[in-house]
Amino acid sequence: MMMTTTMMTTNSEPEQLEMDSSELSLGDSHVDFVEESVATPVTAPISIPAMLCDDKLLEEINAIPDKMGFKIGDVAEILGIKQYVLRYWETEFEILRPKKASNNQRMYTRKDVENALLIRKLLHRDRFSIEGARNAMKELKAHVRKEKDMSQVIHKLENFNETVEDLIMDIRRVRQMFK
C-alpha cells in the first residue's frame, strides 16, 4: 500500500515522501512521520508510526502538555493509570527508560510519554500481552532502523545525483569553450 507522508526534518520544513509503510522512532535520533489522511490536526511532529496510530492515539498525543519534563505522577495522570504500572512497564519495555534527577525522581520526556501512550494502546486497546507488545515494539524498532538507513541512502543518492549534474554542466561548459 503506497501512502504519502509528511516528513519533518531537522530544519522543520515538511517534505513529502511516498513510501510503502510508515515508521516509528524508538531511538534518540529519528525521523518523524505523520499520516496525512488522518483528519486530526497535528500540532507537533510525532514519532509514532502511522500504521499504529488511530484517531484516539493522535488526540492523546496532541493533548500532551508542552513541557520539558514530566514527573511520574504527571505521566500516570495523562495515561490514566497508576504509577506502579509505569514502573512495571519500565522493567518490561526497554523503550521506556526515563532519566532520573539528582533526587532519584523519574523525569519523562515527551518522547517517553508518547512511547507510554503507545504501550498503553497496545496493551489495553489492541489487547496485546506484555510479551506480544514487547515483541511488537522490538519489531518496530528494527523497522525504524531500516527506514532510517533507507533515508540516509536516499540522501546520499540525492547528493550523488547533484554532483553528477554539476559535472555534466562543467563538461558542457568545457565543450562550449572548445567550439
PDB file of N, CA and C in Angstrom, residues 93-167:
ATOM      1  N   PHE A  93       9.692  -2.949  29.162  1.00  0.00           N
ATOM      2  CA  PHE A  93       9.901  -2.349  27.850  1.00  0.00           C
ATOM      3  C   PHE A  93      11.158  -1.489  27.872  1.00  0.00           C
ATOM      4  N   GLU A  94      12.147  -1.903  27.091  1.00  0.00           N
ATOM      5  CA  GLU A  94      13.419  -1.166  27.079  1.00  0.00           C
ATOM      6  C   GLU A  94      13.263   0.241  26.513  1.00  0.00           C
ATOM      7  N   ILE A  95      12.219   0.485  25.764  1.00  0.00           N
ATOM      8  CA  ILE A  95      11.991   1.796  25.167  1.00  0.00           C
ATOM      9  C   ILE A  95      11.575   2.826  26.219  1.00  0.00           C
ATOM     10  N   LEU A  96      11.077   2.364  27.325  1.00  0.00           N
ATOM     11  CA  LEU A  96      10.588   3.259  28.377  1.00  0.00           C
ATOM     12  C   LEU A  96      11.613   3.321  29.501  1.00  0.00           C
ATOM     13  N   ARG A  97      12.565   4.220  29.370  1.00  0.00           N
ATOM     14  CA  ARG A  97      13.625   4.391  30.357  1.00  0.00           C
ATOM     15  C   ARG A  97      13.782   5.883  30.669  1.00  0.00           C
ATOM     16  N   PRO A  98      12.962   6.409  31.580  1.00  0.00           N
ATOM     17  CA  PRO A  98      13.096   7.831  31.905  1.00  0.00           C
ATOM     18  C   PRO A  98      14.404   8.111  32.640  1.00  0.00           C
ATOM     19  N   LYS A  99      14.884   9.322  32.486  1.00  0.00           N
ATOM     20  CA  LYS A  99      16.083   9.742  33.209  1.00  0.00           C
ATOM     21  C   LYS A  99      15.702   9.963  34.665  1.00  0.00           C
ATOM     22  N   LYS A 100      16.696   9.885  35.519  1.00  0.00           N
ATOM     23  CA  LYS A 100      16.440  10.154  36.932  1.00  0.00           C
ATOM     24  C   LYS A 100      17.170  11.427  37.324  1.00  0.00           C
ATOM     25  N   ALA A 101      16.470  12.290  38.047  1.00  0.00           N
ATOM     26  CA  ALA A 101      17.045  13.549  38.519  1.00  0.00           C
ATOM     27  C   ALA A 101      17.990  13.252  39.682  1.00  0.00           C
ATOM     28  N   SER A 102      18.678  14.285  40.141  1.00  0.00           N
ATOM     29  CA  SER A 102      19.640  14.105  41.227  1.00  0.00           C
ATOM     30  C   SER A 102      18.969  13.593  42.504  1.00  0.00           C
ATOM     31  N   ASN A 103      17.676  13.882  42.679  1.00  0.00           N
ATOM     32  CA  ASN A 103      16.945  13.385  43.847  1.00  0.00           C
ATOM     33  C   ASN A 103      16.334  12.011  43.586  1.00  0.00           C
ATOM     34  N   ASN A 104      16.791  11.341  42.516  1.00  0.00           N
ATOM     35  CA  ASN A 104      16.368   9.996  42.124  1.00  0.00           C
ATOM     36  C   ASN A 104      14.904   9.934  41.681  1.00  0.00           C
ATOM     37  N   GLN A 105      14.350  11.089  41.285  1.00  0.00           N
ATOM     38  CA  GLN A 105      12.974  11.132  40.800  1.00  0.00           C
ATOM     39  C   GLN A 105      12.968  10.957  39.285  1.00  0.00           C
ATOM     40  N   ARG A 106      12.055  10.143  38.781  1.00  0.00           N
ATOM     41  CA  ARG A 106      11.961   9.897  37.341  1.00  0.00           C
ATOM     42  C   ARG A 106      11.512  11.164  36.624  1.00  0.00           C
ATOM     43  N   MET A 107      12.185  11.463  35.502  1.00  0.00           N
ATOM     44  CA  MET A 107      11.791  12.589  34.653  1.00  0.00           C
ATOM     45  C   MET A 107      11.581  12.045  33.237  1.00  0.00           C
ATOM     46  N   TYR A 108      10.337  12.069  32.797  1.00  0.00           N
ATOM     47  CA  TYR A 108       9.962  11.575  31.483  1.00  0.00           C
ATOM     48  C   TYR A 108      10.010  12.714  30.474  1.00  0.00           C
ATOM     49  N   THR A 109      10.512  12.430  29.286  1.00  0.00           N
ATOM     50  CA  THR A 109      10.477  13.393  28.189  1.00  0.00           C
ATOM     51  C   THR A 109       9.152  13.215  27.444  1.00  0.00           C
ATOM     52  N   ARG A 110       8.873  14.115  26.512  1.00  0.00           N
ATOM     53  CA  ARG A 110       7.671  13.981  25.690  1.00  0.00           C
ATOM     54  C   ARG A 110       7.707  12.651  24.928  1.00  0.00           C
ATOM     55  N   LYS A 111       8.884  12.283  24.429  1.00  0.00           N
ATOM     56  CA  LYS A 111       9.029  11.025  23.698  1.00  0.00           C
ATOM     57  C   LYS A 111       8.689   9.839  24.599  1.00  0.00           C
ATOM     58  N   ASP A 112       9.112   9.888  25.860  1.00  0.00           N
ATOM     59  CA  ASP A 112       8.764   8.829  26.808  1.00  0.00           C
ATOM     60  C   ASP A 112       7.247   8.739  26.987  1.00  0.00           C
ATOM     61  N   VAL A 113       6.595   9.894  27.078  1.00  0.00           N
ATOM     62  CA  VAL A 113       5.137   9.907  27.248  1.00  0.00           C
ATOM     63  C   VAL A 113       4.463   9.329  25.999  1.00  0.00           C
ATOM     64  N   GLU A 114       4.960   9.702  24.814  1.00  0.00           N
ATOM     65  CA  GLU A 114       4.413   9.146  23.573  1.00  0.00           C
ATOM     66  C   GLU A 114       4.581   7.626  23.550  1.00  0.00           C
ATOM     67  N   ASN A 115       5.753   7.147  23.938  1.00  0.00           N
ATOM     68  CA  ASN A 115       6.000   5.704  23.966  1.00  0.00           C
ATOM     69  C   ASN A 115       5.092   5.011  24.987  1.00  0.00           C
ATOM     70  N   ALA A 116       4.882   5.649  26.137  1.00  0.00           N
ATOM     71  CA  ALA A 116       3.992   5.075  27.150  1.00  0.00           C
ATOM     72  C   ALA A 116       2.555   5.019  26.626  1.00  0.00           C
ATOM     73  N   LEU A 117       2.142   6.052  25.890  1.00  0.00           N
ATOM     74  CA  LEU A 117       0.806   6.034  25.284  1.00  0.00           C
ATOM     75  C   LEU A 117       0.680   4.883  24.282  1.00  0.00           C
ATOM     76  N   LEU A 118       1.737   4.667  23.509  1.00  0.00           N
ATOM     77  CA  LEU A 118       1.728   3.571  22.546  1.00  0.00           C
ATOM     78  C   LEU A 118       1.671   2.219  23.260  1.00  0.00           C
ATOM     79  N   ILE A 119       2.455   2.074  24.321  1.00  0.00           N
ATOM     80  CA  ILE A 119       2.433   0.826  25.094  1.00  0.00           C
ATOM     81  C   ILE A 119       1.041   0.599  25.670  1.00  0.00           C
ATOM     82  N   ARG A 120       0.441   1.658  26.235  1.00  0.00           N
ATOM     83  CA  ARG A 120      -0.909   1.514  26.784  1.00  0.00           C
ATOM     84  C   ARG A 120      -1.908   1.112  25.694  1.00  0.00           C
ATOM     85  N   LYS A 121      -1.766   1.705  24.510  1.00  0.00           N
ATOM     86  CA  LYS A 121      -2.658   1.356  23.396  1.00  0.00           C
ATOM     87  C   LYS A 121      -2.501  -0.123  23.032  1.00  0.00           C
ATOM     88  N   LEU A 122      -1.243  -0.573  22.904  1.00  0.00           N
ATOM     89  CA  LEU A 122      -1.009  -1.972  22.549  1.00  0.00           C
ATOM     90  C   LEU A 122      -1.594  -2.924  23.599  1.00  0.00           C
ATOM     91  N   LEU A 123      -1.409  -2.587  24.872  1.00  0.00           N
ATOM     92  CA  LEU A 123      -1.852  -3.474  25.940  1.00  0.00           C
ATOM     93  C   LEU A 123      -3.360  -3.394  26.185  1.00  0.00           C
ATOM     94  N   HIS A 124      -3.899  -2.186  26.239  1.00  0.00           N
ATOM     95  CA  HIS A 124      -5.288  -2.025  26.658  1.00  0.00           C
ATOM     96  C   HIS A 124      -6.277  -2.067  25.493  1.00  0.00           C
ATOM     97  N   ARG A 125      -6.007  -1.331  24.424  1.00  0.00           N
ATOM     98  CA  ARG A 125      -6.975  -1.276  23.321  1.00  0.00           C
ATOM     99  C   ARG A 125      -6.765  -2.399  22.316  1.00  0.00           C
ATOM    100  N   ASP A 126      -5.504  -2.690  21.984  1.00  0.00           N
ATOM    101  CA  ASP A 126      -5.225  -3.737  20.995  1.00  0.00           C
ATOM    102  C   ASP A 126      -5.152  -5.123  21.627  1.00  0.00           C
ATOM    103  N   ARG A 127      -5.184  -5.175  22.961  1.00  0.00           N
ATOM    104  CA  ARG A 127      -5.219  -6.429  23.711  1.00  0.00           C
ATOM    105  C   ARG A 127      -3.993  -7.325  23.502  1.00  0.00           C
ATOM    106  N   PHE A 128      -2.826  -6.716  23.356  1.00  0.00           N
ATOM    107  CA  PHE A 128      -1.589  -7.485  23.285  1.00  0.00           C
ATOM    108  C   PHE A 128      -1.238  -7.945  24.695  1.00  0.00           C
ATOM    109  N   SER A 129      -0.563  -9.081  24.796  1.00  0.00           N
ATOM    110  CA  SER A 129       0.030  -9.469  26.069  1.00  0.00           C
ATOM    111  C   SER A 129       1.297  -8.635  26.248  1.00  0.00           C
ATOM    112  N   ILE A 130       1.871  -8.674  27.426  1.00  0.00           N
ATOM    113  CA  ILE A 130       3.131  -7.942  27.660  1.00  0.00           C
ATOM    114  C   ILE A 130       4.180  -8.426  26.666  1.00  0.00           C
ATOM    115  N   GLU A 131       4.297  -9.746  26.541  1.00  0.00           N
ATOM    116  CA  GLU A 131       5.281 -10.325  25.618  1.00  0.00           C
ATOM    117  C   GLU A 131       4.990  -9.917  24.180  1.00  0.00           C
ATOM    118  N   GLY A 132       3.727  -9.951  23.790  1.00  0.00           N
ATOM    119  CA  GLY A 132       3.346  -9.563  22.436  1.00  0.00           C
ATOM    120  C   GLY A 132       3.636  -8.094  22.164  1.00  0.00           C
ATOM    121  N   ALA A 133       3.327  -7.236  23.133  1.00  0.00           N
ATOM    122  CA  ALA A 133       3.602  -5.806  22.975  1.00  0.00           C
ATOM    123  C   ALA A 133       5.111  -5.561  22.921  1.00  0.00           C
ATOM    124  N   ARG A 134       5.864  -6.269  23.763  1.00  0.00           N
ATOM    125  CA  ARG A 134       7.327  -6.125  23.754  1.00  0.00           C
ATOM    126  C   ARG A 134       7.890  -6.529  22.391  1.00  0.00           C
ATOM    127  N   ASN A 135       7.404  -7.643  21.856  1.00  0.00           N
ATOM    128  CA  ASN A 135       7.862  -8.089  20.535  1.00  0.00           C
ATOM    129  C   ASN A 135       7.466  -7.105  19.443  1.00  0.00           C
ATOM    130  N   ALA A 136       6.255  -6.559  19.534  1.00  0.00           N
ATOM    131  CA  ALA A 136       5.810  -5.573  18.545  1.00  0.00           C
ATOM    132  C   ALA A 136       6.703  -4.339  18.594  1.00  0.00           C
ATOM    133  N   MET A 137       7.066  -3.901  19.785  1.00  0.00           N
ATOM    134  CA  MET A 137       7.935  -2.730  19.931  1.00  0.00           C
ATOM    135  C   MET A 137       9.333  -3.028  19.378  1.00  0.00           C
ATOM    136  N   LYS A 138       9.840  -4.236  19.595  1.00  0.00           N
ATOM    137  CA  LYS A 138      11.150  -4.614  19.060  1.00  0.00           C
ATOM    138  C   LYS A 138      11.123  -4.647  17.539  1.00  0.00           C
ATOM    139  N   GLU A 139      10.052  -5.209  16.972  1.00  0.00           N
ATOM    140  CA  GLU A 139       9.920  -5.234  15.513  1.00  0.00           C
ATOM    141  C   GLU A 139       9.843  -3.819  14.954  1.00  0.00           C
ATOM    142  N   LEU A 140       9.120  -2.950  15.662  1.00  0.00           N
ATOM    143  CA  LEU A 140       9.020  -1.562  15.237  1.00  0.00           C
ATOM    144  C   LEU A 140      10.380  -0.883  15.262  1.00  0.00           C
ATOM    145  N   LYS A 141      11.143  -1.171  16.296  1.00  0.00           N
ATOM    146  CA  LYS A 141      12.472  -0.575  16.417  1.00  0.00           C
ATOM    147  C   LYS A 141      13.362  -1.011  15.247  1.00  0.00           C
ATOM    148  N   ALA A 142      13.292  -2.294  14.892  1.00  0.00           N
ATOM    149  CA  ALA A 142      14.059  -2.789  13.755  1.00  0.00           C
ATOM    150  C   ALA A 142      13.578  -2.133  12.460  1.00  0.00           C
ATOM    151  N   HIS A 143      12.270  -1.962  12.333  1.00  0.00           N
ATOM    152  CA  HIS A 143      11.700  -1.305  11.153  1.00  0.00           C
ATOM    153  C   HIS A 143      12.185   0.141  11.063  1.00  0.00           C
ATOM    154  N   VAL A 144      12.245   0.805  12.201  1.00  0.00           N
ATOM    155  CA  VAL A 144      12.709   2.197  12.239  1.00  0.00           C
ATOM    156  C   VAL A 144      14.160   2.291  11.776  1.00  0.00           C
ATOM    157  N   ARG A 145      14.968   1.366  12.249  1.00  0.00           N
ATOM    158  CA  ARG A 145      16.379   1.370  11.829  1.00  0.00           C
ATOM    159  C   ARG A 145      16.492   1.207  10.322  1.00  0.00           C
ATOM    160  N   LYS A 146      15.684   0.306   9.754  1.00  0.00           N
ATOM    161  CA  LYS A 146      15.694   0.114   8.301  1.00  0.00           C
ATOM    162  C   LYS A 146      15.277   1.387   7.580  1.00  0.00           C
ATOM    163  N   GLU A 147      14.206   2.014   8.067  1.00  0.00           N
ATOM    164  CA  GLU A 147      13.720   3.256   7.458  1.00  0.00           C
ATOM    165  C   GLU A 147      14.787   4.349   7.550  1.00  0.00           C
ATOM    166  N   LYS A 148      15.440   4.425   8.689  1.00  0.00           N
ATOM    167  CA  LYS A 148      16.488   5.438   8.882  1.00  0.00           C
ATOM    168  C   LYS A 148      17.638   5.177   7.916  1.00  0.00           C
ATOM    169  N   ASP A 149      18.045   3.900   7.795  1.00  0.00           N
ATOM    170  CA  ASP A 149      19.106   3.551   6.858  1.00  0.00           C
ATOM    171  C   ASP A 149      18.705   3.905   5.433  1.00  0.00           C
ATOM    172  N   MET A 150      17.451   3.609   5.086  1.00  0.00           N
ATOM    173  CA  MET A 150      16.965   3.923   3.742  1.00  0.00           C
ATOM    174  C   MET A 150      16.963   5.429   3.497  1.00  0.00           C
ATOM    175  N   SER A 151      16.555   6.205   4.481  1.00  0.00           N
ATOM    176  CA  SER A 151      16.534   7.657   4.294  1.00  0.00           C
ATOM    177  C   SER A 151      17.956   8.194   4.139  1.00  0.00           C
ATOM    178  N   GLN A 152      18.906   7.593   4.837  1.00  0.00           N
ATOM    179  CA  GLN A 152      20.297   8.009   4.679  1.00  0.00           C
ATOM    180  C   GLN A 152      20.807   7.655   3.289  1.00  0.00           C
ATOM    181  N   VAL A 153      20.448   6.474   2.789  1.00  0.00           N
ATOM    182  CA  VAL A 153      20.846   6.069   1.438  1.00  0.00           C
ATOM    183  C   VAL A 153      20.233   7.006   0.408  1.00  0.00           C
ATOM    184  N   ILE A 154      18.958   7.339   0.584  1.00  0.00           N
ATOM    185  CA  ILE A 154      18.290   8.259  -0.341  1.00  0.00           C
ATOM    186  C   ILE A 154      18.987   9.609  -0.335  1.00  0.00           C
ATOM    187  N   HIS A 155      19.343  10.094   0.841  1.00  0.00           N
ATOM    188  CA  HIS A 155      20.034  11.375   0.954  1.00  0.00           C
ATOM    189  C   HIS A 155      21.386  11.333   0.228  1.00  0.00           C
ATOM    190  N   LYS A 156      22.131  10.238   0.414  1.00  0.00           N
ATOM    191  CA  LYS A 156      23.420  10.103  -0.264  1.00  0.00           C
ATOM    192  C   LYS A 156      23.244  10.040  -1.773  1.00  0.00           C
ATOM    193  N   LEU A 157      22.213   9.322  -2.230  1.00  0.00           N
ATOM    194  CA  LEU A 157      21.949   9.250  -3.667  1.00  0.00           C
ATOM    195  C   LEU A 157      21.580  10.622  -4.242  1.00  0.00           C
ATOM    196  N   GLU A 158      20.792  11.385  -3.487  1.00  0.00           N
ATOM    197  CA  GLU A 158      20.440  12.733  -3.937  1.00  0.00           C
ATOM    198  C   GLU A 158      21.689  13.600  -4.056  1.00  0.00           C
ATOM    199  N   ASN A 159      22.575  13.511  -3.071  1.00  0.00           N
ATOM    200  CA  ASN A 159      23.831  14.277  -3.134  1.00  0.00           C
ATOM    201  C   ASN A 159      24.682  13.825  -4.314  1.00  0.00           C
ATOM    202  N   PHE A 160      24.739  12.509  -4.539  1.00  0.00           N
ATOM    203  CA  PHE A 160      25.499  11.989  -5.670  1.00  0.00           C
ATOM    204  C   PHE A 160      24.902  12.483  -6.983  1.00  0.00           C
ATOM    205  N   ASN A 161      23.583  12.476  -7.085  1.00  0.00           N
ATOM    206  CA  ASN A 161      22.898  12.953  -8.284  1.00  0.00           C
ATOM    207  C   ASN A 161      23.228  14.423  -8.553  1.00  0.00           C
ATOM    208  N   GLU A 162      23.229  15.241  -7.505  1.00  0.00           N
ATOM    209  CA  GLU A 162      23.582  16.657  -7.655  1.00  0.00           C
ATOM    210  C   GLU A 162      25.017  16.810  -8.149  1.00  0.00           C
ATOM    211  N   THR A 163      25.919  15.998  -7.610  1.00  0.00           N
ATOM    212  CA  THR A 163      27.318  16.051  -8.029  1.00  0.00           C
ATOM    213  C   THR A 163      27.464  15.678  -9.495  1.00  0.00           C
ATOM    214  N   VAL A 164      26.760  14.627  -9.908  1.00  0.00           N
ATOM    215  CA  VAL A 164      26.807  14.204 -11.317  1.00  0.00           C
ATOM    216  C   VAL A 164      26.239  15.308 -12.212  1.00  0.00           C
ATOM    217  N   GLU A 165      25.146  15.925 -11.801  1.00  0.00           N
ATOM    218  CA  GLU A 165      24.569  17.017 -12.596  1.00  0.00           C
ATOM    219  C   GLU A 165      25.547  18.184 -12.702  1.00  0.00           C
ATOM    220  N   ASP A 166      26.231  18.505 -11.621  1.00  0.00           N
ATOM    221  CA  ASP A 166      27.241  19.570 -11.657  1.00  0.00           C
ATOM    222  C   ASP A 166      28.373  19.208 -12.623  1.00  0.00           C
ATOM    223  N   LEU A 167      28.812  17.954 -12.602  1.00  0.00           N
ATOM    224  CA  LEU A 167      29.861  17.509 -13.515  1.00  0.00           C
ATOM    225  C   LEU A 167      29.400  17.608 -14.975  1.00  0.00           C
TER     226      LEU A 167
END
